[in-house]
mmCIF file of C-alpha atoms and ligand atoms in Angstrom:
data_model
loop_
_atom_site.group_PDB
_atom_site.id
_atom_site.type_symbol
_atom_site.label_atom_id
_atom_site.label_comp_id
_atom_site.label_asym_id
_atom_site.label_seq_id
_atom_site.Cartn_x
_atom_site.Cartn_y
_atom_site.Cartn_z
ATOM 1 C CA MET A 1 -0.009 0.006 0.049
ATOM 2 C CA LYS A 2 1.192 3.396 -0.925
ATOM 3 C CA LYS A 3 1.616 5.948 1.928
ATOM 4 C CA PHE A 4 1.397 9.809 1.681
ATOM 5 C CA LEU A 5 1.986 12.348 4.410
ATOM 6 C CA VAL A 6 1.399 15.922 5.242
ATOM 7 C CA ILE A 7 4.231 17.219 7.517
ATOM 8 C CA GLY A 8 4.340 20.495 9.501
ATOM 9 C CA ASN A 9 3.857 21.948 12.967
ATOM 10 C CA PRO A 10 1.107 22.364 14.022
ATOM 11 C CA ILE A 11 -0.591 19.666 12.082
ATOM 12 C CA ASP A 12 -3.668 18.742 14.060
ATOM 13 C CA HIS A 13 -5.992 21.183 12.163
ATOM 14 C CA SER A 14 -5.059 19.913 8.716
ATOM 15 C CA LEU A 15 -7.873 18.706 6.545
ATOM 16 C CA SER A 16 -5.608 17.385 3.930
ATOM 17 C CA PRO A 17 -5.916 13.575 5.107
ATOM 18 C CA LYS A 18 -9.715 13.794 5.040
ATOM 19 C CA LEU A 19 -9.761 15.208 1.541
ATOM 20 C CA HIS A 20 -7.025 13.007 0.035
ATOM 21 C CA ASN A 21 -8.367 9.817 1.656
ATOM 22 C CA PHE A 22 -11.703 10.610 0.268
ATOM 23 C CA TRP A 23 -10.483 10.827 -3.230
ATOM 24 C CA ILE A 24 -8.224 7.770 -2.722
ATOM 25 C CA GLN A 25 -11.325 5.785 -1.870
ATOM 26 C CA LYS A 26 -13.239 7.142 -4.680
ATOM 27 C CA PHE A 27 -10.717 5.969 -7.169
ATOM 28 C CA GLY A 28 -10.029 2.714 -5.326
ATOM 29 C CA ILE A 29 -6.362 3.538 -5.026
ATOM 30 C CA ASN A 30 -4.383 1.269 -2.654
ATOM 31 C CA ALA A 31 -2.973 4.122 -0.593
ATOM 32 C CA VAL A 32 -3.292 5.913 2.731
ATOM 33 C CA TYR A 33 -2.745 9.583 3.604
ATOM 34 C CA GLU A 34 -1.625 10.521 7.116
ATOM 35 C CA LYS A 35 -0.510 13.601 8.988
ATOM 36 C CA LYS A 36 2.631 13.911 11.054
ATOM 37 C CA LYS A 37 3.889 16.648 13.272
ATOM 38 C CA ILE A 38 7.629 17.084 12.755
ATOM 39 C CA GLU A 39 10.301 19.445 13.843
ATOM 40 C CA GLU A 40 12.864 20.953 11.421
ATOM 41 C CA ASN A 41 15.526 18.399 12.523
ATOM 42 C CA GLU A 42 13.261 15.482 11.528
ATOM 43 C CA ILE A 43 12.910 16.506 7.843
ATOM 44 C CA GLY A 44 15.932 14.271 6.969
ATOM 45 C CA GLU A 45 14.020 11.187 8.195
ATOM 46 C CA VAL A 46 10.921 11.861 5.961
ATOM 47 C CA ILE A 47 13.330 12.561 3.037
ATOM 48 C CA LYS A 48 15.078 9.190 3.661
ATOM 49 C CA ASP A 49 11.660 7.472 3.842
ATOM 50 C CA ILE A 50 10.532 8.905 0.434
ATOM 51 C CA LYS A 51 13.960 7.922 -1.206
ATOM 52 C CA GLN A 52 13.601 4.366 0.096
ATOM 53 C CA HIS A 53 10.001 4.159 -1.178
ATOM 54 C CA LYS A 54 8.587 3.821 2.316
ATOM 55 C CA LEU A 55 6.666 6.928 1.454
ATOM 56 C CA SER A 56 5.299 7.807 -1.932
ATOM 57 C CA GLY A 57 5.057 11.561 -1.540
ATOM 58 C CA SER A 58 4.428 14.305 1.067
ATOM 59 C CA ASN A 59 2.649 17.537 1.447
ATOM 60 C CA VAL A 60 4.523 20.176 3.418
ATOM 61 C CA THR A 61 2.921 22.952 5.564
ATOM 62 C CA VAL A 62 4.003 25.682 7.896
ATOM 63 C CA PRO A 63 6.748 26.165 9.012
ATOM 64 C CA LEU A 64 8.584 23.814 6.667
ATOM 65 C CA LYS A 65 7.756 25.026 3.154
ATOM 66 C CA LYS A 66 11.027 26.870 2.709
ATOM 67 C CA LYS A 67 13.215 24.701 5.134
ATOM 68 C CA ILE A 68 12.526 21.537 3.211
ATOM 69 C CA ILE A 69 14.256 23.016 -0.042
ATOM 70 C CA PRO A 70 17.874 22.089 0.794
ATOM 71 C CA TYR A 71 16.843 18.317 0.972
ATOM 72 C CA LEU A 72 15.453 18.365 -2.614
ATOM 73 C CA ASP A 73 17.045 17.661 -6.015
ATOM 74 C CA LYS A 74 14.927 19.864 -8.238
ATOM 75 C CA LEU A 75 12.195 22.445 -7.970
ATOM 76 C CA SER A 76 9.271 23.338 -10.101
ATOM 77 C CA PRO A 77 9.378 26.807 -11.588
ATOM 78 C CA GLU A 78 6.777 28.046 -9.109
ATOM 79 C CA ALA A 79 8.649 26.489 -6.100
ATOM 80 C CA GLU A 80 11.904 27.933 -7.333
ATOM 81 C CA ARG A 81 10.366 31.535 -7.654
ATOM 82 C CA THR A 82 8.491 31.474 -4.419
ATOM 83 C CA GLN A 83 11.191 29.378 -2.428
ATOM 84 C CA SER A 84 8.090 27.504 -1.128
ATOM 85 C CA VAL A 85 7.353 23.956 -1.523
ATOM 86 C CA ASN A 86 4.052 22.190 -0.515
ATOM 87 C CA THR A 87 4.270 18.918 -2.607
ATOM 88 C CA ILE A 88 7.147 16.356 -2.983
ATOM 89 C CA ILE A 89 7.382 13.569 -5.408
ATOM 90 C CA LEU A 90 10.160 11.063 -6.220
ATOM 91 C CA GLU A 91 10.383 11.122 -10.070
ATOM 92 C CA ASP A 92 12.735 8.248 -11.061
ATOM 93 C CA LYS A 93 15.506 9.133 -8.567
ATOM 94 C CA THR A 94 15.088 12.798 -8.393
ATOM 95 C CA LEU A 95 13.258 14.322 -5.490
ATOM 96 C CA VAL A 96 11.166 17.200 -6.902
ATOM 97 C CA GLY A 97 9.457 19.982 -4.897
ATOM 98 C CA TYR A 98 6.269 21.665 -6.299
ATOM 99 C CA ASN A 99 4.303 24.483 -5.223
ATOM 100 C CA THR A 100 0.538 23.818 -5.752
ATOM 101 C CA ASP A 101 -0.544 26.855 -3.593
ATOM 102 C CA VAL A 102 0.063 29.125 -6.580
ATOM 103 C CA SER A 103 -2.196 27.324 -8.976
ATOM 104 C CA GLY A 104 -4.666 26.601 -6.078
ATOM 105 C CA PHE A 105 -5.021 30.421 -5.581
ATOM 106 C CA GLU A 106 -5.282 31.023 -9.294
ATOM 107 C CA SER A 107 -7.945 28.490 -9.790
ATOM 108 C CA ALA A 108 -9.906 29.888 -6.751
ATOM 109 C CA ILE A 109 -9.788 33.291 -8.321
ATOM 110 C CA LYS A 110 -10.797 31.984 -11.784
ATOM 111 C CA ARG A 111 -13.731 30.264 -10.257
ATOM 112 C CA ILE A 112 -15.209 33.510 -8.773
ATOM 113 C CA ASN A 113 -14.484 35.299 -12.076
ATOM 114 C CA TYR A 114 -12.945 38.252 -10.398
ATOM 115 C CA ASP A 115 -10.654 40.127 -12.859
ATOM 116 C CA PHE A 116 -7.418 41.050 -10.907
ATOM 117 C CA LYS A 117 -5.872 42.857 -13.871
ATOM 118 C CA LYS A 118 -4.754 46.325 -12.926
ATOM 119 C CA LYS A 119 -6.149 45.992 -9.471
ATOM 120 C CA LYS A 120 -4.488 47.470 -6.271
ATOM 121 C CA ILE A 121 -3.950 44.663 -3.752
ATOM 122 C CA CYS A 122 -3.379 44.802 -0.113
ATOM 123 C CA ILE A 123 -1.951 41.643 1.680
ATOM 124 C CA LEU A 124 -2.182 41.431 5.520
ATOM 125 C CA GLY A 125 0.737 39.181 6.671
ATOM 126 C CA ALA A 126 4.108 38.056 5.585
ATOM 127 C CA GLY A 127 4.157 34.484 6.433
ATOM 128 C CA GLY A 128 4.690 31.132 4.490
ATOM 129 C CA VAL A 129 1.858 31.449 1.933
ATOM 130 C CA VAL A 130 2.534 35.156 0.922
ATOM 131 C CA PRO A 131 5.361 34.457 -1.712
ATOM 132 C CA SER A 132 2.839 32.149 -3.435
ATOM 133 C CA LEU A 133 0.109 34.845 -3.363
ATOM 134 C CA ILE A 134 2.537 37.522 -4.700
ATOM 135 C CA PHE A 135 3.750 35.218 -7.582
ATOM 136 C CA ALA A 136 0.119 34.390 -8.596
ATOM 137 C CA LEU A 137 -0.998 38.044 -8.434
ATOM 138 C CA ASN A 138 1.952 39.213 -10.521
ATOM 139 C CA ARG A 139 1.038 36.481 -13.154
ATOM 140 C CA MET A 140 -2.507 37.977 -12.948
ATOM 141 C CA GLN A 141 -1.050 41.348 -13.857
ATOM 142 C CA VAL A 142 -2.228 43.342 -10.784
ATOM 143 C CA LEU A 143 -1.406 47.002 -10.676
ATOM 144 C CA ASP A 144 0.454 46.905 -7.252
ATOM 145 C CA ILE A 145 0.802 44.986 -4.099
ATOM 146 C CA THR A 146 1.131 46.528 -0.621
ATOM 147 C CA ILE A 147 2.085 44.192 2.254
ATOM 148 C CA VAL A 148 1.113 45.126 5.800
ATOM 149 C CA ASN A 149 2.680 42.998 8.523
ATOM 150 C CA ARG A 150 3.005 43.369 12.308
ATOM 151 C CA THR A 151 6.634 42.613 11.976
ATOM 152 C CA ARG A 152 7.742 45.006 9.267
ATOM 153 C CA ARG A 153 11.154 43.414 8.702
ATOM 154 C CA LYS A 154 9.529 40.245 7.476
ATOM 155 C CA ALA A 155 7.550 42.132 4.937
ATOM 156 C CA GLU A 156 10.661 44.076 3.835
ATOM 157 C CA ASP A 157 12.457 40.733 3.429
ATOM 158 C CA LEU A 158 10.013 39.771 0.700
ATOM 159 C CA LYS A 159 11.333 42.634 -1.480
ATOM 160 C CA ILE A 160 14.522 40.589 -1.916
ATOM 161 C CA GLN A 161 12.274 38.078 -3.815
ATOM 162 C CA PHE A 162 9.733 40.394 -5.360
ATOM 163 C CA ASP A 163 11.042 43.934 -6.040
ATOM 164 C CA ASN A 164 7.604 45.331 -7.100
ATOM 165 C CA ILE A 165 5.999 45.117 -3.732
ATOM 166 C CA LYS A 166 5.362 48.013 -1.275
ATOM 167 C CA VAL A 167 5.521 47.799 2.515
ATOM 168 C CA ILE A 168 3.524 49.916 5.037
ATOM 169 C CA GLU A 169 3.357 49.962 8.799
ATOM 170 C CA TRP A 170 0.956 47.546 10.578
ATOM 171 C CA GLY A 171 -1.956 49.860 11.734
ATOM 172 C CA ASN A 172 -2.299 51.625 8.300
ATOM 173 C CA LEU A 173 -4.179 50.507 5.246
ATOM 174 C CA PRO A 174 -3.441 51.621 1.655
ATOM 175 C CA PHE A 175 -6.213 52.350 -0.896
ATOM 176 C CA PHE A 176 -7.059 48.950 -2.345
ATOM 177 C CA ASP A 177 -9.469 47.099 -4.609
ATOM 178 C CA VAL A 178 -8.656 43.761 -2.925
ATOM 179 C CA VAL A 179 -7.504 42.872 0.582
ATOM 180 C CA ILE A 180 -6.300 39.466 1.442
ATOM 181 C CA ASN A 181 -6.004 38.207 5.008
ATOM 182 C CA ALA A 182 -2.923 35.941 4.980
ATOM 183 C CA THR A 183 -2.335 36.216 8.817
ATOM 184 C CA SER A 184 -3.251 33.575 11.209
ATOM 185 C CA LEU A 185 -5.777 35.955 12.923
ATOM 186 C CA GLY A 186 -9.337 34.644 12.607
ATOM 187 C CA LEU A 187 -8.352 30.920 13.060
ATOM 188 C CA ASN A 188 -9.494 31.143 16.627
ATOM 189 C CA ASN A 189 -12.109 33.852 16.044
ATOM 190 C CA GLU A 190 -9.626 36.722 16.805
ATOM 191 C CA ASP A 191 -10.296 40.151 15.403
ATOM 192 C CA ILE A 192 -7.653 41.996 13.218
ATOM 193 C CA ASN A 193 -6.859 45.269 15.051
ATOM 194 C CA LEU A 194 -7.038 47.248 11.710
ATOM 195 C CA ASN A 195 -9.665 49.973 11.082
ATOM 196 C CA PHE A 196 -11.535 49.016 7.985
ATOM 197 C CA SER A 197 -14.311 51.554 8.365
ATOM 198 C CA ASN A 198 -12.916 53.927 5.745
ATOM 199 C CA VAL A 199 -12.174 51.488 2.897
ATOM 200 C CA GLY A 200 -15.572 51.779 1.319
ATOM 201 C CA SER A 201 -17.646 49.167 -0.445
ATOM 202 C CA ASN A 202 -17.459 47.030 -3.610
ATOM 203 C CA LYS A 203 -14.000 45.660 -2.817
ATOM 204 C CA LEU A 204 -13.072 42.025 -2.451
ATOM 205 C CA PHE A 205 -12.202 40.776 1.033
ATOM 206 C CA TYR A 206 -10.427 37.363 0.660
ATOM 207 C CA ASP A 207 -9.368 35.277 3.550
ATOM 208 C CA ILE A 208 -6.908 32.398 3.192
ATOM 209 C CA ILE A 209 -8.514 30.964 6.308
ATOM 210 C CA TYR A 210 -11.396 28.568 5.437
ATOM 211 C CA ASN A 211 -12.245 27.323 8.943
ATOM 212 C CA PRO A 212 -14.178 29.044 10.402
ATOM 213 C CA SER A 213 -15.779 29.799 6.970
ATOM 214 C CA GLU A 214 -16.445 33.513 7.941
ATOM 215 C CA THR A 215 -13.832 35.035 10.026
ATOM 216 C CA ASN A 216 -14.447 38.423 11.739
ATOM 217 C CA PHE A 217 -12.408 39.919 8.882
ATOM 218 C CA LEU A 218 -14.903 38.609 6.318
ATOM 219 C CA LYS A 219 -17.874 39.545 8.504
ATOM 220 C CA LYS A 220 -16.599 43.028 8.634
ATOM 221 C CA GLY A 221 -16.026 43.227 4.953
ATOM 222 C CA LYS A 222 -19.511 41.947 4.248
ATOM 223 C CA LYS A 223 -21.145 44.473 6.651
ATOM 224 C CA LEU A 224 -19.342 47.271 4.717
ATOM 225 C CA GLY A 225 -20.965 46.108 1.521
ATOM 226 C CA ASN A 226 -17.958 44.177 0.113
ATOM 227 C CA GLN A 227 -17.696 40.785 -1.671
ATOM 228 C CA ILE A 228 -16.159 38.224 0.434
ATOM 229 C CA GLU A 229 -14.422 34.830 -0.192
ATOM 230 C CA ASN A 230 -12.756 32.299 2.075
ATOM 231 C CA GLY A 231 -9.766 30.043 1.454
ATOM 232 C CA LYS A 232 -11.799 26.878 1.003
ATOM 233 C CA TRP A 233 -11.458 26.685 -2.821
ATOM 234 C CA MET A 234 -7.766 27.460 -2.726
ATOM 235 C CA PHE A 235 -7.302 24.636 -0.219
ATOM 236 C CA ILE A 236 -9.257 22.135 -2.407
ATOM 237 C CA PHE A 237 -7.524 23.168 -5.661
ATOM 238 C CA GLN A 238 -3.957 22.934 -4.101
ATOM 239 C CA ALA A 239 -4.930 19.437 -2.916
ATOM 240 C CA PHE A 240 -6.447 18.651 -6.431
ATOM 241 C CA GLU A 241 -3.079 19.597 -8.114
ATOM 242 C CA ALA A 242 -1.069 17.530 -5.646
ATOM 243 C CA PHE A 243 -3.422 14.587 -6.060
ATOM 244 C CA LYS A 244 -2.878 14.740 -9.883
ATOM 245 C CA LEU A 245 0.867 14.856 -9.433
ATOM 246 C CA TRP A 246 0.899 11.818 -7.284
ATOM 247 C CA HIS A 247 -1.860 9.643 -8.848
ATOM 248 C CA ARG A 248 -2.026 10.905 -12.386
ATOM 249 C CA VAL A 249 -5.871 11.318 -12.274
ATOM 250 C CA ASN A 250 -8.146 14.326 -11.848
ATOM 251 C CA PRO A 251 -10.274 13.855 -8.630
ATOM 252 C CA GLU A 252 -13.714 15.140 -8.619
ATOM 253 C CA ILE A 253 -14.906 18.190 -6.745
ATOM 254 C CA THR A 254 -18.519 17.716 -5.818
ATOM 255 C CA ASP A 255 -20.793 18.806 -2.998
ATOM 256 C CA GLU A 256 -19.717 15.757 -1.191
ATOM 257 C CA THR A 257 -16.153 16.951 -1.389
ATOM 258 C CA LEU A 258 -17.210 20.429 -0.013
ATOM 259 C CA LYS A 259 -19.178 18.908 2.906
ATOM 260 C CA LEU A 260 -16.034 17.152 3.953
ATOM 261 C CA LEU A 261 -14.468 20.439 4.889
ATOM 262 C CA GLU A 262 -17.387 21.874 6.844
ATOM 263 C CA ASN A 263 -16.178 21.628 10.403
ATOM 264 C CA ASP A 264 -17.893 24.748 11.952
HETATM 265 P P1 ATR B 1 5.118 32.172 9.857
HETATM 266 O O1 ATR B 1 5.114 33.603 10.121
HETATM 267 O O2 ATR B 1 5.919 31.331 10.721
HETATM 268 O O3 ATR B 1 5.303 31.840 8.337
HETATM 269 P P2 ATR B 1 2.331 31.908 9.242
HETATM 270 O O4 ATR B 1 1.182 31.174 9.958
HETATM 271 O O5 ATR B 1 2.583 31.530 7.872
HETATM 272 O O6 ATR B 1 3.697 31.719 10.174
HETATM 273 O O7 ATR B 1 2.173 33.568 9.363
HETATM 274 C C1 ATR B 1 1.465 34.094 10.384
HETATM 275 C C2 ATR B 1 1.314 35.597 10.014
HETATM 276 O O8 ATR B 1 0.192 36.043 10.881
HETATM 277 C C3 ATR B 1 2.460 36.488 10.187
HETATM 278 O O9 ATR B 1 2.344 37.452 9.140
HETATM 279 C C4 ATR B 1 2.185 37.124 11.425
HETATM 280 O O10 ATR B 1 2.779 38.276 11.767
HETATM 281 P P3 ATR B 1 4.368 38.416 12.252
HETATM 282 O O11 ATR B 1 5.116 38.270 11.047
HETATM 283 O O12 ATR B 1 4.367 39.748 12.877
HETATM 284 O O13 ATR B 1 4.521 37.311 13.203
HETATM 285 C C5 ATR B 1 0.751 37.206 11.524
HETATM 286 N N1 ATR B 1 0.158 37.315 12.857
HETATM 287 C C6 ATR B 1 0.106 36.315 13.808
HETATM 288 N N2 ATR B 1 -0.494 36.685 14.942
HETATM 289 C C7 ATR B 1 -0.712 38.072 14.750
HETATM 290 C C8 ATR B 1 -1.202 39.116 15.573
HETATM 291 N N3 ATR B 1 -1.559 38.859 16.926
HETATM 292 N N4 ATR B 1 -1.271 40.363 15.126
HETATM 293 C C9 ATR B 1 -0.893 40.649 13.796
HETATM 294 N N5 ATR B 1 -0.344 39.673 13.014
HETATM 295 C C10 ATR B 1 -0.227 38.509 13.559
#
């Protein structure tokens, strides 16, 4: 039986096993997908298991998406550009790192038919997923991207990778068409201590968080008359792409698939 893993820390909240095992069963594939909490110094063990075919592949989540890179032989163009890997596969004897967060986000945006071309984007946060967002947004030809992060230095560091971004101090908000919450604020129903009351209406409020399905950030956006969207479809599409890479089949996304992810 083939075995797949998602590794990271924390990992308890991950819904990847639920989704992948559901698809594995639908296709009658002889495999299982598990989650494993690991520290940075345990990455080598997982890599060894993949090279010895004890594992057939792995998803990688925070805080290991960048730290895993030195262990890999080759990166996909998206993984290379973002320095972020969320899917690993052994191709012949080459360990390849992919980034399916980029296409996951792109597919989620296509699905809602929102035209990002020439739009002004504000990203809250500068953590692991942000390089993937910036890469995808640049590919969608947005007008500009402003990063607002509590720890300004982490946002400034992103300029090394992406020279077209602007950074402003946490507490301020730029004029924007789209605001994306990429902080972890909201996972436990926390508020974001930013003042949105002057941003106006008819903007897009997008949250990477999908559980809870409506964070306080999205509630606030909706109340002010804006379109809102959570990260559920991005999560589904990144898993879809990983599934395709490993099993060479397109899984189905149905109402049943969506119900799997309804935790709240
Ligand atoms: P990591 O930063 O390790 O990559 P992450 O979950 O990908 O982890 O990112 C967490 C994001 O949420 C960061 O942008 C973090 O801001 P800092 O860089 O200042 O840590 C942001 N965040 C978490 N708690 C926050 C809080 N209480 N207020 C504001 N931002 C917060």
